[in-house]
Coordinates of C-alpha atoms in Angstrom, one line a residue:
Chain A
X8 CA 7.8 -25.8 92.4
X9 CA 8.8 -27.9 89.5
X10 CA 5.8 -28.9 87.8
X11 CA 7.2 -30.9 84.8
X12 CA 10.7 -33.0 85.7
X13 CA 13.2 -33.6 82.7
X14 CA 15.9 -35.9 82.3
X15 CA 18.7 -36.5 81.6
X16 CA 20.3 -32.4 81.4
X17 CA 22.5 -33.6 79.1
X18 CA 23.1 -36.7 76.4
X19 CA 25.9 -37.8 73.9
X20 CA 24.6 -39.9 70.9
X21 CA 26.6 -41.7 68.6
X22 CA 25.4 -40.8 64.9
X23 CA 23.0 -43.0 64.0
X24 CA 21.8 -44.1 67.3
X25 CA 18.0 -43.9 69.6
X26 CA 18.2 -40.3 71.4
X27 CA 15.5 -40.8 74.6
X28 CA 14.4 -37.8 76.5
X29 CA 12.0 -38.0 79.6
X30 CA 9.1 -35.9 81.4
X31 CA 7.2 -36.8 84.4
X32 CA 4.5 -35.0 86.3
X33 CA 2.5 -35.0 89.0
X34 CA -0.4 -32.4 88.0
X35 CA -3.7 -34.5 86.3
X36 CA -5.2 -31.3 84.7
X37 CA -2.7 -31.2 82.4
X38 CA -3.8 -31.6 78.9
X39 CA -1.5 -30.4 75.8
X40 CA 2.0 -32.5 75.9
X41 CA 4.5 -30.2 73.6
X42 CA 8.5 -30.5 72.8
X43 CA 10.5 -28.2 71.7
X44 CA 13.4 -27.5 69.8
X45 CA 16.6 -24.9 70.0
X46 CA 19.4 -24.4 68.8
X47 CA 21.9 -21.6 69.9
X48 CA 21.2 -18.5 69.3
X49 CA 17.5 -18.8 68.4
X50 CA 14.3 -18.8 70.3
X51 CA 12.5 -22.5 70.7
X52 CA 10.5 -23.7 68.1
X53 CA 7.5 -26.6 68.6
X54 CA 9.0 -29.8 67.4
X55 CA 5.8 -32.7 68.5
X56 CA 3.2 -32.1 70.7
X57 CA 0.9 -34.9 71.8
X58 CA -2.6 -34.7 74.0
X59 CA -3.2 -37.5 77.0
X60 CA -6.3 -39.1 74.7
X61 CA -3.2 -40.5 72.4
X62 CA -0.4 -43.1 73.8
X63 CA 2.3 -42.5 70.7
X64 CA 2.6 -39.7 67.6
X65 CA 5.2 -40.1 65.0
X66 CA 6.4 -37.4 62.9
X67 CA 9.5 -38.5 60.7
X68 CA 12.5 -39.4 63.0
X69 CA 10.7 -37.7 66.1
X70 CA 8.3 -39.8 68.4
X71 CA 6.3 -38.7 71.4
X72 CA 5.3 -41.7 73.9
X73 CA 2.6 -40.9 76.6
X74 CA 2.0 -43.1 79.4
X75 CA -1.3 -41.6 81.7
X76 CA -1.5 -43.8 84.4
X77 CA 2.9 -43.1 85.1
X78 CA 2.6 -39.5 84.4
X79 CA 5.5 -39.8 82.5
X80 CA 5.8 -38.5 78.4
X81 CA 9.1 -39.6 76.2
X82 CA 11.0 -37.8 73.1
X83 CA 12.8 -40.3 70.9
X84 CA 14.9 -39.3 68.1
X85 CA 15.4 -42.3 65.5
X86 CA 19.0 -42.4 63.7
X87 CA 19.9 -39.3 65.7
X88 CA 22.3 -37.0 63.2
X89 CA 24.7 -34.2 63.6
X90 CA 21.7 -31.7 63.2
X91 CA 19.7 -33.1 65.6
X92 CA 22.1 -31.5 68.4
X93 CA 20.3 -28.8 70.3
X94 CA 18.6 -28.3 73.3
X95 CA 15.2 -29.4 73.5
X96 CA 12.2 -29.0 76.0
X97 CA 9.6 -30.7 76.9
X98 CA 6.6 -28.8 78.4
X99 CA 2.6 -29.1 79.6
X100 CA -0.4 -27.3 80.1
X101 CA -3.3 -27.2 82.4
X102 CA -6.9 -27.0 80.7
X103 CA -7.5 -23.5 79.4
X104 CA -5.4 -20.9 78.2
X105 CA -2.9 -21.1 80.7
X106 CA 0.4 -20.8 80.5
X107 CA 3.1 -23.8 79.5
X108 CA 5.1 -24.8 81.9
X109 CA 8.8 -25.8 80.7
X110 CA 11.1 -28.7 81.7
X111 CA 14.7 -27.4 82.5
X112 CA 16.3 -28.4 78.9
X113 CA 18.1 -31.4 77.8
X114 CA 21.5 -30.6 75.7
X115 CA 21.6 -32.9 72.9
X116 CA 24.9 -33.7 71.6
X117 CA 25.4 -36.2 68.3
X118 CA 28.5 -37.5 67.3
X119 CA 29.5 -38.6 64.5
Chain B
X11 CA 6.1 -12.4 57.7
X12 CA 8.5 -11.6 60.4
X13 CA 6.6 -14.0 63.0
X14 CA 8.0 -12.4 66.5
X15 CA 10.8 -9.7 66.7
X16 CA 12.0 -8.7 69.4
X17 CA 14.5 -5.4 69.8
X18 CA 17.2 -4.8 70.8
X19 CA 19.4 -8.4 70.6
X20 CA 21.7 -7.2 73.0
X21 CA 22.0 -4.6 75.7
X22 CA 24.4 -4.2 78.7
X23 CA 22.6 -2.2 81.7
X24 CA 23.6 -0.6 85.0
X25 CA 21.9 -1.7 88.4
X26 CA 19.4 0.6 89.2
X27 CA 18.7 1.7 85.1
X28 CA 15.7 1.2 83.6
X29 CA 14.5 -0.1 80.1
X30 CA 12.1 -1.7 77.8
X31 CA 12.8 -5.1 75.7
X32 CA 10.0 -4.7 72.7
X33 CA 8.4 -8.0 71.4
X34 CA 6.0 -7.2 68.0
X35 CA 4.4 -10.1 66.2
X36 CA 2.4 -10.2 62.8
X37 CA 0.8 -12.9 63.2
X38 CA -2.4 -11.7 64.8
X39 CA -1.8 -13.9 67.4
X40 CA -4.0 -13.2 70.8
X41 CA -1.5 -15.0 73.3
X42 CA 2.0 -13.9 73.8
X43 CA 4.5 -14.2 77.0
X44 CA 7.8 -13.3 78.0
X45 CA 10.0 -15.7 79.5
X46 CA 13.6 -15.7 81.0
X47 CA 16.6 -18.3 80.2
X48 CA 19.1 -19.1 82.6
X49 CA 21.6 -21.9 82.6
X50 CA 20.1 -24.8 83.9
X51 CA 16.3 -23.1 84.9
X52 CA 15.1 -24.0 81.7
X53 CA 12.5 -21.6 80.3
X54 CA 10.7 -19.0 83.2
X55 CA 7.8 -17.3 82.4
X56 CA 7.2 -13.6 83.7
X57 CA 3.9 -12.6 82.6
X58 CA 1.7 -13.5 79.7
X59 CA -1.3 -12.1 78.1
X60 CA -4.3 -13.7 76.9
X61 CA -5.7 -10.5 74.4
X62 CA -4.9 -6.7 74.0
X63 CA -5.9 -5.2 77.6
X64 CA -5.0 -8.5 79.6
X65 CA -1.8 -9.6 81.4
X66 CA -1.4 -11.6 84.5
X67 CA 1.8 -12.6 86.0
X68 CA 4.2 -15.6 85.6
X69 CA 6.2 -17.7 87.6
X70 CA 8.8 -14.9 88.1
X71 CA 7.0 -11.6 87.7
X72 CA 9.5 -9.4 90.4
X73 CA 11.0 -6.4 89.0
X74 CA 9.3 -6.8 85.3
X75 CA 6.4 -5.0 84.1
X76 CA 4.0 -5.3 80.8
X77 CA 1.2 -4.2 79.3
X78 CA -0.7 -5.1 76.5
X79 CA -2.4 -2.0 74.5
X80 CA -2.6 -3.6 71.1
X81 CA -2.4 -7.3 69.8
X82 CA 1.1 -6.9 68.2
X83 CA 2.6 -5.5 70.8
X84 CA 3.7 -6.6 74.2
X85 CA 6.6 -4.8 75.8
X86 CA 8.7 -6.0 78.9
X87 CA 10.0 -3.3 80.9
X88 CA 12.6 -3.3 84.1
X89 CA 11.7 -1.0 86.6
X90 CA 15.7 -1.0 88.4
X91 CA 17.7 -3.3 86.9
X92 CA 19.7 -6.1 89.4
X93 CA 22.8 -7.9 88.0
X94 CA 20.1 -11.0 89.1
X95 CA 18.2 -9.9 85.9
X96 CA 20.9 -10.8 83.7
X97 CA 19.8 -13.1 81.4
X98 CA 18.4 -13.9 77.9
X99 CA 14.8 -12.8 77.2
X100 CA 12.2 -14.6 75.0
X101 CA 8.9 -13.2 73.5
X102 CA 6.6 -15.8 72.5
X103 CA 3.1 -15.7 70.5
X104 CA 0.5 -18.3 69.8
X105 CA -3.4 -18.3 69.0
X106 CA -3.8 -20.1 72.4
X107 CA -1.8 -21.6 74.9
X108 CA -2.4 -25.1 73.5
X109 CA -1.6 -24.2 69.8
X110 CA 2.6 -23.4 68.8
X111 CA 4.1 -21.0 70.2
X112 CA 6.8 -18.4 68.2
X113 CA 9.8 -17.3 69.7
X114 CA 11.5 -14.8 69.0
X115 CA 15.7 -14.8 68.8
X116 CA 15.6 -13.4 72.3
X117 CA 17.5 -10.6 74.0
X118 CA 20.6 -11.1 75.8
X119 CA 20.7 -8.8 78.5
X120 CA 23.4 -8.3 81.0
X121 CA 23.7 -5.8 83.8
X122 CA 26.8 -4.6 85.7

């Protein structure tokens, strides 16, 4: 059972250009929003993580959006670059220190 | 600091052998967790451990074993290896679930 739904599995960005990355989910309990970052090669790293009492957090380039009452939380990547291509995850976790659950990845591609 | 390392990067096994992937962190983290990475599964998790002496099972825990004797380290091991175990393995470490996780660089594993 898929608890956290990503999409799209894969995105080309002109250089420059709004990168948008989506989650849904159906559990409530959830409370810790993360993303995550990798490249190939390397193990993930946390990029933004966001918690359901917070609707936006902005971190340079990268934005998380939540949105409680659709379930649904957003990565956007402002004036996307070249370095910004990776695979990145988006993941949640119920209250307690349970385990993440992952989304199934979203390959990033910019162009220049 | 090293963060997580994980040992060996690469190993090629034959069904039926058995083996241990090693994950050590420095960090004095109490959580860590193994997960597995398949094209287009995202990121699986096997087991996990909340503190030295604790582990409880993942997602997809078949055919994997752990234990947990100190805090640094937390090996994986595969009790008869099936060509459906090939895949890359990640270690992970945190203070909690809800706090960022470290990866390691994984280990690719592939059996024949």
């Amino acid at each position: 059972q898929q608890q956290v739904k990503q999409s799209p599995q894969s995105l080309i960005v002109q250089k420059g250009g709004i990168s948008i990355i989506n989650c849904a989910y159906e559990n409530t309990a959830f409370d810790y929003f993360p993303w995550y970052q990798q490249f190939p090669g390397k193990g993930p790293a946390l990029l933004i993580a966001i918690r359901p009492d917070v609707s936006e957090k902005k971190e340079g380039r990268f934005t998380i959006s939540f949105n409680k009452s659709a379930k649904q939380f957003s990565l956007h990547i402002m004036d996307s670059q070249p370095g910004d291509s990776a695979t990145y995850f988006c993941a949640a976790r119920v209250a307690g220190n349970t385990p993440l659950v992952f989304g199934k990845g979203t390959r990033l591609s910019v162009i220049a | 600091n090293a963060g997580v390392t994980q040992t060996p990067k690469f190993q090629v096994l034959k069904t039926g052998q058995s083996m241990t992937l090693q994950c050590a962190q420095d960090m004095n983290h109490e959580y860590m967790s193994w997960y597995r990475q398949d094209p287009g599964m995202g990121l699986r998790l096997i087991h996990y451990s909340v503190g030295a002496g604790i582990t409880d099972q993942g997602e997809v825990p078949n055919g994997y074993n752990v234990s947990r004797s100190t805090t640094e380290d937390f090996p994986l091991r595969l009790l008869s290896a099936a060509p459906s175990q090939t895949s890359v393995y990640f270690c992970a470490s945190s203070r909690a679930s809800n706090q960022p996780q470290h990866f390691g660089d994984g280990t690719r594993l592939s059996i024949l």
